[in-house]
Coordinates of C-alpha atoms in Angstrom, one line a residue:
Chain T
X12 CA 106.7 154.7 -22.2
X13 CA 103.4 156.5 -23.0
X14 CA 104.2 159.6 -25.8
X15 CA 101.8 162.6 -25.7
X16 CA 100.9 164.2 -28.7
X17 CA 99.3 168.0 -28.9
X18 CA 97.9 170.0 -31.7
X19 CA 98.0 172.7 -32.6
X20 CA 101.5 173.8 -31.5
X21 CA 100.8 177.3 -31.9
X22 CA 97.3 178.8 -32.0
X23 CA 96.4 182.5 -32.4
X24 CA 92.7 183.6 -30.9
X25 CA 90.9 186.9 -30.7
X26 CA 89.7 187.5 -27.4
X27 CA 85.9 186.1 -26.5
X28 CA 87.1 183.4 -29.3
X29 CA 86.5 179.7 -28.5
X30 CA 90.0 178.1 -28.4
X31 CA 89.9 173.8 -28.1
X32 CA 93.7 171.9 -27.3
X33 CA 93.6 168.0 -28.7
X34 CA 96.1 165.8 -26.6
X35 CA 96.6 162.1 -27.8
X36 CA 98.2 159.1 -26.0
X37 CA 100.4 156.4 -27.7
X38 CA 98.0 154.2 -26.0
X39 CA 95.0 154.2 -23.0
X40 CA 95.5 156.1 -20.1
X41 CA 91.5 156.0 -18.9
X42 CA 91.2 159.7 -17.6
X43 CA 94.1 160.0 -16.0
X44 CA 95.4 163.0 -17.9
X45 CA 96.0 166.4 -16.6
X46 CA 96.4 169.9 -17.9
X47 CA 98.5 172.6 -16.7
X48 CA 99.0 176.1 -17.9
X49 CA 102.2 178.0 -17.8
X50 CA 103.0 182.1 -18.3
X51 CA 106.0 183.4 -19.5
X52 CA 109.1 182.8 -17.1
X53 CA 106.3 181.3 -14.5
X54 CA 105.9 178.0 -13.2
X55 CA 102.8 175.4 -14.6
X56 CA 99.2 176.1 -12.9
X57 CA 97.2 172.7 -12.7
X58 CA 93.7 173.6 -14.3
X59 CA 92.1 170.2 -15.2
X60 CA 92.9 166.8 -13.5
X61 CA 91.1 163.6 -14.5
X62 CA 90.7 164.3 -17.8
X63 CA 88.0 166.8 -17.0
X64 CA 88.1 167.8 -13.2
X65 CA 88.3 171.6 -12.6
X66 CA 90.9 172.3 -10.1
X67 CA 89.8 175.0 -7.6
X68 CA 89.8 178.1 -8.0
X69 CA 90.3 177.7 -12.2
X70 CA 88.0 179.9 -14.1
X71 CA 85.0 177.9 -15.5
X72 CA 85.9 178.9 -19.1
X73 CA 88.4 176.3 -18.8
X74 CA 86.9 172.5 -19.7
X75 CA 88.4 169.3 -20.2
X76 CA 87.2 166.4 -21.7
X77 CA 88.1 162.3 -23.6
X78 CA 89.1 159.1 -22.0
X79 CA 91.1 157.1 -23.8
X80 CA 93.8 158.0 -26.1
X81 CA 91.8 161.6 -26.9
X82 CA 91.3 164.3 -25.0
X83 CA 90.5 168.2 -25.5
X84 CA 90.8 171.6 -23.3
X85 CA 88.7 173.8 -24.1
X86 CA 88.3 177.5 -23.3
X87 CA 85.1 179.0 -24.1
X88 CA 86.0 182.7 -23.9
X89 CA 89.8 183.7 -24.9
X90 CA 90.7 186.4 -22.4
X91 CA 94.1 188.2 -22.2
X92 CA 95.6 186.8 -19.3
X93 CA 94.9 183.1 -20.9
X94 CA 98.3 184.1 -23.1
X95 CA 100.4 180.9 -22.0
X96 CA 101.8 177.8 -23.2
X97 CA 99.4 174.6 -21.9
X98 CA 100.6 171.3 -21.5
X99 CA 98.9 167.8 -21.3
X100 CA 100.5 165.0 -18.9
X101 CA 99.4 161.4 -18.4
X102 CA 99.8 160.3 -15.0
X103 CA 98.6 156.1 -15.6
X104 CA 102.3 155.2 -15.3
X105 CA 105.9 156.0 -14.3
X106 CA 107.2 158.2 -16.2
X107 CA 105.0 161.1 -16.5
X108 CA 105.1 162.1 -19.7
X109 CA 103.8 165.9 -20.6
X110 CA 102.6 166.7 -24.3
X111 CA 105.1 169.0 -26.0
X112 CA 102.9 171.8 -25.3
X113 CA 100.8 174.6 -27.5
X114 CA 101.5 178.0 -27.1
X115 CA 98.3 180.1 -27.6
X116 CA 98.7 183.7 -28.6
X117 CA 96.4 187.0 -28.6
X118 CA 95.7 188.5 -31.5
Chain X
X22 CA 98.7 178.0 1.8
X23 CA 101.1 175.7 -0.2
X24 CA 104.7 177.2 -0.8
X25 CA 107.7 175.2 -2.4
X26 CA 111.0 176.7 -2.2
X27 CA 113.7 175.5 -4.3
X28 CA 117.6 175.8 -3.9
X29 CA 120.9 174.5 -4.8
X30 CA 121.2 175.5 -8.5
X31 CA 124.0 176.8 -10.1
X32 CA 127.1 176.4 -12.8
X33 CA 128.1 173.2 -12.6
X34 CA 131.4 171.6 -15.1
X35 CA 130.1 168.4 -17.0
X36 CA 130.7 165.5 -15.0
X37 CA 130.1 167.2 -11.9
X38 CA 127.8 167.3 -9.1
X39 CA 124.7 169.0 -7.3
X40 CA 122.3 168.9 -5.2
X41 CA 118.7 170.4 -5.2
X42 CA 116.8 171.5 -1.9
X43 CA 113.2 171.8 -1.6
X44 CA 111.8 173.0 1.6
X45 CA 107.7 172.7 1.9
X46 CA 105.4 174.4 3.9
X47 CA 101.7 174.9 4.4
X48 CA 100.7 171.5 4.2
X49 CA 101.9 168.2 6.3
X50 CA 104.7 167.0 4.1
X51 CA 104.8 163.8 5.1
X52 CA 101.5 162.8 3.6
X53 CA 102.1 163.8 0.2
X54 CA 104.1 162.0 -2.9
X55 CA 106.9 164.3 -4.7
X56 CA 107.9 164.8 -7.5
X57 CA 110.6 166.6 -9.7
X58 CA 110.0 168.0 -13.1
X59 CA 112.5 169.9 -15.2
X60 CA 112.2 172.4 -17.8
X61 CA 115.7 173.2 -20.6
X62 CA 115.6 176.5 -21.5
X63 CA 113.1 177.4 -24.0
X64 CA 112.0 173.8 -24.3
X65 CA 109.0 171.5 -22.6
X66 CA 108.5 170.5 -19.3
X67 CA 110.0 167.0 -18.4
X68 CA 108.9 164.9 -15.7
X69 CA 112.3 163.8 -13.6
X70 CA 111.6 161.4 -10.9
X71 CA 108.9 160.9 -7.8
X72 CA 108.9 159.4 -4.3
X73 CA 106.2 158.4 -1.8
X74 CA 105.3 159.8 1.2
X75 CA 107.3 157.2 3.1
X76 CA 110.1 157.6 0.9
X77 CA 110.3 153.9 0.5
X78 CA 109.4 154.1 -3.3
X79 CA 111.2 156.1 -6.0
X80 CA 110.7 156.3 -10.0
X81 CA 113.1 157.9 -12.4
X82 CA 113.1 159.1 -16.1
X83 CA 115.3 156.9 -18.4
X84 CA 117.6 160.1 -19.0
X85 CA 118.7 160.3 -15.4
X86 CA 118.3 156.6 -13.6
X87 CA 121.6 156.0 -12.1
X88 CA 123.0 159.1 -12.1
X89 CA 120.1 161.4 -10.1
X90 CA 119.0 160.0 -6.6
X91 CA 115.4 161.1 -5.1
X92 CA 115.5 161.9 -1.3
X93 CA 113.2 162.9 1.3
X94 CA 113.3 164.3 5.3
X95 CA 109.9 164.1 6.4
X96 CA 111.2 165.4 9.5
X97 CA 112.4 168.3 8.0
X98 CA 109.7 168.8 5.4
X99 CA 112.7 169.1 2.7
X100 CA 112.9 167.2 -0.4
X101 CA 115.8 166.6 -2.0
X102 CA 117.8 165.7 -5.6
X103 CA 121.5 164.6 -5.6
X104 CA 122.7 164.4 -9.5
X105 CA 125.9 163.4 -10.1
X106 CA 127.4 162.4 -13.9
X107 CA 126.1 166.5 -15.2
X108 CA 125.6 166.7 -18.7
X109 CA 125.1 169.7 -20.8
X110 CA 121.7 168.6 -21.3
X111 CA 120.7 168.3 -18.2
X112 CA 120.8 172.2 -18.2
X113 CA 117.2 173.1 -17.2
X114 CA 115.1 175.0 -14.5
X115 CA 114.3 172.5 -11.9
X116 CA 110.6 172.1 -10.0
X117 CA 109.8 170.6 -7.0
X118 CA 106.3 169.7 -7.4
X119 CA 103.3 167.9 -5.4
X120 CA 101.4 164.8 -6.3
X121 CA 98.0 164.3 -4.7
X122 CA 96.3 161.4 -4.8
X123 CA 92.2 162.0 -4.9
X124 CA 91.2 158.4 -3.8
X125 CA 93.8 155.1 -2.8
X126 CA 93.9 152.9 -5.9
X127 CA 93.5 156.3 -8.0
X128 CA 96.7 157.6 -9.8
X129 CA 99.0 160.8 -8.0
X130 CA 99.0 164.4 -9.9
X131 CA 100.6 167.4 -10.0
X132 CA 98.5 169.9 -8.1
X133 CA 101.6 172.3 -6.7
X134 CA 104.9 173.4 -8.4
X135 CA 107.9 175.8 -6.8
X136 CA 109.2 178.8 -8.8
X137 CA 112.3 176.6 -9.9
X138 CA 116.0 176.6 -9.4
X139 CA 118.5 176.7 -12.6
X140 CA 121.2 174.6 -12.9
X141 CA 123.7 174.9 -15.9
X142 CA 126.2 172.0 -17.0
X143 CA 129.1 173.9 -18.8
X144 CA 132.8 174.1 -18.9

């Protein structure tokens, strides 16, 4: 199976603060890689798709970007209501492995 | 607009049985792949098993093949999970989630998830 890596786990931003997620694959999984954001006691929103698609309707301070085995979200300007965990998933192969997530704080 | 309803959780003794409902609406069912993901208390999400739009293909995580089955009534727009064998660490809140594929010969994603149903394994 393919293992997802994230870092950091935890971040802490100020708002208007440029926040970047790193997600790594145990081995290639082209751009098939997906990010998902999830609130407290919600379930995951899909925000990026093929490594760097913007779903619709995503706010266009969310980014994503890498092919390979590396790839980063980005959010250019922290706002309050980005407080979530975020989660990377490859989808090249069965099973579907997510990232172990990285929770992103206000301060 | 998309809505995924889930139902069927619940207490459950180790070593028993349940099974998870998932009725879909606003889209045409029948034309999309499925897929369940689970999430233990407090913990990551974890990708469960998928199906195809005919139903004719299943996958399952290593922690659940042979004791979880994958079903789907296209008929009835309803997806389903039998899981039989409970564990106490199966204990999670489970998704019923929908795969789009952009393009044949492209990979299927995760562009819709259900609120969740909890199911607890404990005596």
């Amino acid at each position: 199976d393919i293992q997802m890596t994230q870092s950091p786990s935890t971040l802490s931003a100020s708002v208007g603060d440029r926040v970047t997620i790193t997600c790594r694959a145990s081995q290639s999984i082209s751009s098939w890689l997906a990010w998902y954001q999830q609130k407290p006691g919600k379930a995951p929103k899909l925000l990026i798709y093929k490594a760097s698609s913007l779903q619709s309707g995503v706010p266009s301070r969310f980014s994503g970007s890498g092919s390979g085995t590396e790839f980063t979200l980005t959010i250019t300007s922290l706002q309050p209501d980005d407080l979530a965990t975020y989660y990377c998933q490859q989808y090249k192969s069965y099973s579907f492995t997510f990232g172990p997530g990285t929770k992103v704080d206000i301060k | 607009e998309v809505q995924l309803v889930e139902s069927g959780g619940g207490l459950v003794q180790p070593g028993g049985s349940l099974r998870l409902s998932c009725a879909a609406s606003g889209f045409t069912f029948s034309s999309y792949e499925m897929s369940w993901v689970r999430q233990a208390p407090g913990k990551g999400l974890e990708w469960v098993s998928y199906i195809s739009n005919n139903g004719r293909t299943m996958y399952y995580a290593d922690s659940v093949k042979g004791r979880f089955t994958i079903s789907r009534d296209n008929a009835k727009n309803s997806l389903h999970l039998q899981m039989s064998g409970l564990r106490a660490d199966d204990t999670a809140v489970y998704y019923c989630a929908r795969d789009l594929r952009i393009a044949s010969g492209e990979p299927s994603f995760t562009d819709y998830w259900g609120q969740g149903t909890l199911v607890t394994v404990s005596s």
